[in-house]
Amino acid sequence: MKTALLLIDIQNDYFPGGRMELSGAEEAGARAGEALAHFRSQRLPVVHIQHISNRPGATFFLPDTDGAGIHSCVAPLPGEAVLQKHFPNSFRETALLEHLRQLGVERLAIAGMMTSMCVDATARAAFDLGFKNVLLHDAMATRDLLFGGRVVPAADVHGAFLAALGSVYGELKAVAEFLEK
């Protein structure tokens, strides 16, 4: 089964000093970099997804800013696909599905940010489109959220979203576990 690595929104604004810093972004980025190195060494397909905010009032991933750039831990090499999106779902109004089908990809190894937004939306869409997903849980990051007047810590948000995704939408693996094969 042909597998591609899908790197979702691993962009500067999510890292320390960025406009929307996530909890654990540096650690998640390092794990995503390990997965990327493996896929490159095996000459397997890699797709970088870059979110560019075009909605009124957006505060991060603004066009033509350093914050919207793909982080150095997973910087694309010449020839690697980089697809831009404007919505949480990486398939919406992009060429992602067509690109993956042209490559004959049947399974996605997914890493990225935020677990609770773009990773969630993309993994669910991929499953609905017939892909098998492996969710590289330690190569993902999110942030604290508010619900019912209380702060839900990022670790709990991350865990809850991955628990839900792992029940139907994909297999959960740490990067090291995935690379052991």
XYZ file of N, CA and C in Angstrom:
543
model
N 0.848 -1.168 0.000
C 0.000 0.000 0.000
C 0.898 1.237 0.000
N 0.766 2.063 -1.022
C 1.612 3.253 -1.141
C 1.180 4.307 -0.120
N 2.175 4.781 0.630
C 1.943 5.745 1.703
C 2.631 7.061 1.390
N 1.941 8.151 1.692
C 2.528 9.495 1.592
C 2.520 10.132 2.978
N 3.503 10.978 3.224
C 3.551 11.767 4.448
C 2.861 13.093 4.181
N 1.876 13.398 4.996
C 1.138 14.649 4.882
C 1.490 15.519 6.082
N 2.158 16.633 5.827
C 2.591 17.565 6.869
C 1.672 18.781 6.818
N 0.830 18.916 7.821
C -0.216 19.941 7.811
C 0.178 21.146 8.665
N 0.326 22.283 8.034
C 0.455 23.581 8.710
C 1.566 23.652 9.761
N 2.685 23.051 9.498
C 3.811 23.171 10.432
C 4.539 24.458 10.052
N 3.977 25.555 10.546
C 4.357 26.899 10.116
C 4.833 27.750 11.288
N 5.618 28.752 10.967
C 6.303 29.569 11.978
C 5.385 30.191 13.025
N 4.194 30.616 12.656
C 3.315 31.263 13.631
C 2.922 30.344 14.783
N 3.057 29.041 14.637
C 2.708 28.092 15.696
C 3.855 27.843 16.679
N 5.035 28.357 16.379
C 6.217 28.107 17.207
C 6.496 29.305 18.113
N 7.370 29.141 19.120
C 7.674 30.254 20.024
C 8.005 31.533 19.258
N 7.367 32.623 19.687
C 7.534 33.910 19.037
C 6.536 34.159 17.925
N 5.770 33.142 17.562
C 4.770 33.284 16.508
C 3.483 33.889 17.042
N 2.564 34.168 16.150
C 1.309 34.834 16.509
C 0.271 33.904 17.126
N 0.486 32.572 17.062
C -0.464 31.606 17.626
C 0.327 30.408 18.151
N 1.189 30.670 19.128
C 2.069 29.630 19.652
C 1.264 28.468 20.227
N 1.665 27.253 19.860
C 1.015 26.047 20.348
C 1.853 25.390 21.435
N 1.187 24.641 22.271
C 1.859 23.885 23.315
C 2.564 22.685 22.690
N 3.860 22.581 22.900
C 4.612 21.430 22.391
C 4.958 21.499 20.911
N 4.904 22.689 20.320
C 5.174 22.810 18.876
C 6.593 22.373 18.520
N 7.570 22.745 19.321
C 8.961 22.398 18.992
C 9.173 20.883 19.026
N 8.626 20.221 20.042
C 8.762 18.768 20.142
C 8.036 18.077 18.988
N 6.823 18.522 18.698
C 6.050 17.939 17.597
C 6.765 18.176 16.264
N 7.302 19.365 16.089
C 8.036 19.669 14.862
C 9.258 18.772 14.697
N 9.959 18.510 15.791
C 11.123 17.623 15.725
C 10.709 16.209 15.307
N 9.612 15.709 15.868
C 9.125 14.364 15.479
C 8.691 14.353 14.009
N 8.023 15.418 13.570
C 7.622 15.504 12.164
C 8.860 15.515 11.269
N 9.911 16.179 11.716
C 11.172 16.196 10.967
C 11.784 14.814 10.846
N 11.656 13.997 11.894
C 12.152 12.620 11.834
C 11.370 11.799 10.810
N 10.055 11.963 10.811
C 9.230 11.259 9.822
C 9.597 11.715 8.414
N 9.789 13.017 8.250
C 10.149 13.562 6.948
C 11.488 13.000 6.471
N 12.476 12.931 7.340
C 13.786 12.381 6.967
C 13.644 10.935 6.489
N 12.809 10.167 7.164
C 12.582 8.768 6.767
C 11.931 8.697 5.382
N 10.882 9.461 5.172
C 10.197 9.423 3.877
C 11.144 9.852 2.756
N 11.967 10.856 3.019
C 12.934 11.283 2.011
C 13.942 10.178 1.724
N 14.445 9.538 2.781
C 15.463 8.494 2.583
C 14.906 7.296 1.815
N 13.613 7.054 1.934
C 12.965 5.945 1.233
C 12.369 6.378 -0.102
N 12.534 7.653 -0.425
C 11.983 8.229 -1.660
C 10.470 8.007 -1.770
N 9.814 8.222 -0.638
C 8.357 8.116 -0.578
C 7.745 9.505 -0.712
N 6.512 9.600 -1.183
C 5.899 10.919 -1.408
C 5.700 11.712 -0.117
N 5.934 13.014 -0.239
C 5.757 13.961 0.854
C 4.914 15.122 0.322
N 3.926 15.536 1.117
C 3.118 16.688 0.749
C 3.100 17.657 1.930
N 3.522 18.875 1.677
C 3.478 19.943 2.675
C 2.198 20.742 2.432
N 1.436 20.952 3.491
C 0.247 21.795 3.410
C 0.552 23.092 4.148
N 0.282 24.205 3.495
C 0.549 25.531 4.062
C -0.749 26.324 4.093
N -1.138 26.707 5.298
C -2.362 27.496 5.450
C -2.038 28.973 5.260
N -2.774 29.621 4.378
C -2.670 31.071 4.193
C -4.042 31.651 4.545
N -4.075 32.490 5.581
C -5.347 33.050 6.046
C -5.788 34.179 5.128
N -6.985 34.033 4.583
C -7.519 35.097 3.735
C -8.885 35.586 4.232
N -9.252 35.172 5.427
C -10.540 35.604 5.960
C -10.370 36.953 6.674
N -11.386 37.785 6.619
C -11.304 39.080 7.307
C -11.048 38.898 8.801
N -10.164 39.681 9.347
C -9.866 39.632 10.771
C -8.851 38.583 11.176
N -8.299 37.841 10.234
C -7.297 36.824 10.558
C -6.101 37.484 11.254
N -5.526 36.768 12.221
C -4.408 37.328 12.986
C -3.103 36.553 12.812
N -3.143 35.415 12.148
C -1.925 34.645 11.910
C -2.020 33.953 10.561
N -0.867 33.437 10.086
C -0.732 32.860 8.744
C -1.142 33.864 7.672
N -0.826 35.112 7.934
C -1.179 36.174 6.996
C -0.302 36.084 5.747
N -0.868 36.362 4.592
C -0.096 36.282 3.344
C 1.175 37.130 3.416
N 2.227 36.594 2.831
C 3.503 37.304 2.701
C 4.136 37.711 4.029
N 3.903 36.904 5.080
C 4.568 37.133 6.363
C 5.463 35.944 6.685
N 6.474 36.179 7.528
C 7.339 35.082 7.970
C 6.540 34.032 8.728
N 5.533 34.473 9.467
C 4.719 33.543 10.247
C 4.008 32.504 9.406
N 3.688 32.835 8.181
C 3.000 31.894 7.287
C 3.960 30.898 6.654
N 5.246 31.134 6.802
C 6.239 30.236 6.205
C 6.279 28.881 6.877
N 6.623 27.871 6.108
C 6.790 26.521 6.661
C 8.034 26.524 7.533
N 7.912 25.951 8.726
C 8.991 25.965 9.716
C 10.215 25.191 9.214
N 11.375 25.623 9.643
C 12.637 25.017 9.199
C 12.760 23.532 9.561
N 12.054 23.073 10.579
C 12.162 21.655 10.976
C 11.615 20.714 9.904
N 10.788 21.235 8.997
C 10.225 20.422 7.916
C 10.278 21.180 6.583
N 11.254 22.047 6.426
C 11.328 22.877 5.216
C 11.313 22.010 3.966
N 10.465 22.362 3.017
C 10.382 21.582 1.779
C 11.664 21.651 0.959
N 11.962 20.567 0.304
C 13.059 20.531 -0.654
C 12.494 20.757 -2.054
N 13.330 21.205 -2.975
C 12.851 21.344 -4.352
C 12.242 20.021 -4.831
N 11.104 20.126 -5.467
C 10.427 18.942 -5.984
C 9.372 18.371 -5.061
N 9.405 18.744 -3.780
C 8.357 18.270 -2.865
C 7.117 19.138 -3.033
N 5.976 18.492 -3.024
C 4.713 19.202 -3.212
C 4.428 20.114 -2.027
N 4.074 21.348 -2.321
C 3.611 22.315 -1.319
C 2.278 22.848 -1.831
N 1.220 22.543 -1.090
C -0.113 22.980 -1.475
C -0.626 23.977 -0.449
N -1.160 25.076 -0.927
C -1.724 26.080 -0.029
C -3.219 25.867 0.114
N -3.700 26.180 1.315
C -5.125 26.056 1.605
C -5.588 27.284 2.374
N -6.921 27.441 2.421
C -7.521 28.563 3.139
C -8.571 28.104 4.142
N -8.742 26.795 4.297
C -9.743 26.211 5.190
C -9.080 25.129 6.027
N -9.689 24.727 7.150
C -9.099 23.670 7.969
C -8.885 22.348 7.220
N -9.831 21.934 6.408
C -9.741 20.684 5.660
C -8.766 20.878 4.498
N -7.673 20.138 4.503
C -6.633 20.280 3.479
C -7.098 19.875 2.082
N -8.213 19.184 1.986
C -8.745 18.775 0.681
C -9.654 19.849 0.072
N -10.191 20.727 0.904
C -11.173 21.706 0.420
C -10.526 22.766 -0.464
N -10.984 22.819 -1.709
C -10.523 23.806 -2.687
C -9.011 23.789 -2.887
N -8.419 22.567 -2.838
C -6.999 22.378 -3.152
C -6.885 21.231 -4.154
N -5.677 21.003 -4.611
C -5.398 19.897 -5.536
C -4.916 18.653 -4.802
N -5.099 18.587 -3.485
C -4.552 17.470 -2.709
C -5.088 16.116 -3.170
N -6.384 15.968 -3.297
C -6.947 14.674 -3.691
C -6.417 14.250 -5.057
N -6.445 15.138 -6.010
C -5.945 14.828 -7.348
C -4.474 14.435 -7.300
N -3.670 15.164 -6.538
C -2.238 14.875 -6.416
C -2.016 13.475 -5.839
N -2.708 13.150 -4.755
C -2.533 11.841 -4.124
C -2.990 10.717 -5.048
N -4.076 10.919 -5.741
C -4.565 9.887 -6.673
C -3.598 9.686 -7.828
N -3.020 10.754 -8.338
C -2.031 10.635 -9.420
C -0.826 9.818 -8.971
N -0.475 9.927 -7.696
C 0.661 9.170 -7.153
C 0.296 7.736 -6.778
N -0.987 7.420 -6.774
C -1.421 6.078 -6.376
C -1.381 5.854 -4.875
N -1.472 6.921 -4.105
C -1.414 6.830 -2.645
C -2.730 6.277 -2.102
N -2.609 5.329 -1.173
C -3.774 4.735 -0.516
C -3.788 4.996 0.986
N -2.630 5.334 1.530
C -2.512 5.543 2.978
C -1.748 6.832 3.234
N -2.176 7.555 4.278
C -1.524 8.796 4.671
C -0.946 8.660 6.070
N 0.304 9.042 6.219
C 0.906 9.243 7.532
C 0.758 10.741 7.783
N -0.010 11.095 8.801
C -0.381 12.494 9.019
C 0.325 13.052 10.250
N 0.962 14.203 10.051
C 1.571 14.966 11.139
C 1.147 16.417 10.933
N 1.096 17.179 12.014
C 0.785 18.581 11.799
C 0.150 19.300 12.956
N -0.377 20.447 12.621
C -0.871 21.372 13.621
C -2.118 22.068 13.090
N -3.062 22.339 13.825
C -3.397 21.956 15.171
C -4.157 20.632 15.152
N -3.869 19.811 16.132
C -4.569 18.541 16.278
C -6.076 18.759 16.267
N -6.518 19.777 16.972
C -7.947 20.013 17.190
C -8.636 20.785 16.076
N -7.929 21.098 15.021
C -8.558 21.879 13.956
C -8.203 21.267 12.604
N -7.103 21.662 12.017
C -6.788 21.249 10.651
C -6.419 19.775 10.546
N -5.733 19.225 11.546
C -5.440 17.788 11.518
C -6.744 17.002 11.606
N -7.604 17.376 12.522
C -8.894 16.700 12.685
C -9.715 16.767 11.396
N -9.873 17.961 10.853
C -10.697 18.136 9.644
C -10.130 17.341 8.469
N -8.813 17.349 8.317
C -8.182 16.658 7.196
C -8.243 15.147 7.361
N -7.992 14.647 8.560
C -8.029 13.190 8.779
C -9.421 12.630 8.527
N -10.438 13.329 8.978
C -11.816 12.873 8.751
C -12.153 12.888 7.257
N -11.755 13.941 6.568
C -12.008 14.025 5.129
C -11.257 12.924 4.383
N -10.002 12.691 4.747
C -9.204 11.646 4.088
C -9.875 10.284 4.234
N -10.326 9.981 5.425
C -11.030 8.722 5.675
C -12.274 8.623 4.793
N -13.050 9.696 4.751
C -14.265 9.710 3.937
C -13.958 9.547 2.449
N -12.772 9.941 2.033
C -12.359 9.801 0.635
C -11.706 8.452 0.346
N -11.635 7.586 1.365
C -11.137 6.230 1.155
C -9.695 5.984 1.534
N -9.012 6.959 2.106
C -7.629 6.747 2.525
C -7.574 6.058 3.884
N -6.551 5.259 4.076
C -6.244 4.723 5.396
C -5.289 5.733 6.031
N -5.532 6.064 7.280
C -4.725 7.071 7.975
C -3.907 6.463 9.095
N -2.682 6.928 9.216
C -1.866 6.692 10.401
C -1.600 8.076 10.974
N -2.085 8.307 12.178
C -1.955 9.604 12.827
C -0.730 9.587 13.737
N 0.283 10.330 13.359
C 1.548 10.368 14.101
C 1.388 11.323 15.284
N 0.854 10.777 16.368
C 0.359 11.602 17.478
C 1.401 12.465 18.167
N 2.666 12.046 18.147
C 3.684 12.876 18.792
C 4.304 13.882 17.824
N 3.787 13.921 16.599
C 4.212 14.902 15.606
C 3.063 15.872 15.338
N 2.295 16.132 16.390
C 1.148 17.044 16.326
C 1.152 17.918 17.569
N 0.544 19.086 17.453
C 0.445 19.992 18.601
C -0.861 20.776 18.508
N -1.286 21.273 19.663
C -2.482 22.106 19.727
C -2.291 23.137 20.836
N -3.376 23.717 21.291
C -3.294 24.746 22.333
C -4.452 24.567 23.305
N -4.379 25.298 24.409
C -5.489 25.323 25.354
C -6.719 25.879 24.645
N -7.884 25.367 25.020
C -9.151 25.890 24.499
C -10.065 26.241 25.663
N -11.043 27.064 25.399
C -12.037 27.422 26.408
C -13.334 26.689 26.121
N -13.944 26.156 27.188
C -15.261 25.532 27.061
C -15.983 25.672 28.391
N -17.204 26.159 28.344
C -17.998 26.279 29.558
C -17.373 27.155 30.617
N -16.653 28.165 30.182
C -16.037 29.084 31.130
C -14.764 28.565 31.777
N -14.240 27.454 31.293
C -12.992 26.946 31.864
C -11.988 26.642 30.768
N -10.723 26.634 31.150
C -9.641 26.329 30.222
C -9.470 24.820 30.150
N -9.485 24.300 28.938
C -9.185 22.888 28.705
C -7.724 22.837 28.259
N -6.839 22.230 29.079
C -5.411 22.229 28.757
C -5.114 21.550 27.413
N -4.091 22.048 26.742
C -3.717 21.532 25.426
C -3.533 20.012 25.429
N -2.923 19.470 26.472
C -2.721 18.014 26.514
C -4.054 17.275 26.508
N -5.062 17.822 27.180
C -6.385 17.199 27.189
C -7.089 17.362 25.843
N -6.937 18.523 25.229
C -7.505 18.752 23.899
C -6.886 17.763 22.914
N -5.571 17.673 22.921
C -4.822 16.765 22.041
C -5.303 15.324 22.235
N -5.352 14.904 23.491
C -5.763 13.532 23.797
C -7.191 13.230 23.385
N -8.101 14.156 23.634
C -9.508 13.931 23.294
C -9.705 13.835 21.782
N -9.069 14.733 21.053
C -9.232 14.687 19.595
C -8.611 13.426 19.019
N -7.443 13.035 19.507
C -6.812 11.820 18.988
C -7.575 10.570 19.397
N -8.128 10.555 20.596
C -8.940 9.401 21.008
C -10.131 9.239 20.069
N -10.769 10.345 19.725
C -11.902 10.286 18.804
C -11.454 9.843 17.415
N -10.392 10.429 16.907
C -9.910 10.047 15.575
C -9.475 8.583 15.545
N -8.830 8.136 16.599
C -8.337 6.760 16.648
C -9.429 5.715 16.747
N -10.633 6.129 17.113
C -11.721 5.155 17.228
C -12.259 4.735 15.867
N -12.096 5.564 14.836
C -12.644 5.257 13.512
C -11.730 5.736 12.379
N -11.178 6.925 12.494
C -10.584 7.623 11.358
C -9.122 7.311 11.083
N -8.475 6.551 11.933
C -7.083 6.210 11.667
C -6.435 5.504 12.826
N -5.281 4.972 12.535
C -4.470 4.274 13.524
C -3.540 5.285 14.183
N -3.433 5.230 15.500
C -2.579 6.156 16.248
C -1.218 5.519 16.489
N -0.154 6.225 16.104
C 1.199 5.718 16.338
C 2.135 6.879 16.647
N 3.098 6.612 17.504
C 4.208 7.542 17.687
C 5.105 7.413 16.457
N 5.855 8.453 16.149
C 6.729 8.410 14.973
C 7.694 7.236 15.066
N 8.353 7.046 16.201
C 9.310 5.952 16.344
C 8.650 4.600 16.096
N 7.459 4.402 16.593
C 6.721 3.160 16.379
C 6.393 2.972 14.891
N 5.973 4.024 14.239
C 5.645 3.954 12.814
C 6.874 3.612 11.985
N 8.032 4.162 12.346
C 9.252 3.960 11.574
C 9.915 2.626 11.839
N 9.500 1.906 12.865
C 10.103 0.612 13.215
C 9.912 -0.465 12.166
N 8.891 -0.341 11.358
C 8.535 -1.402 10.409
C 9.696 -1.897 9.614
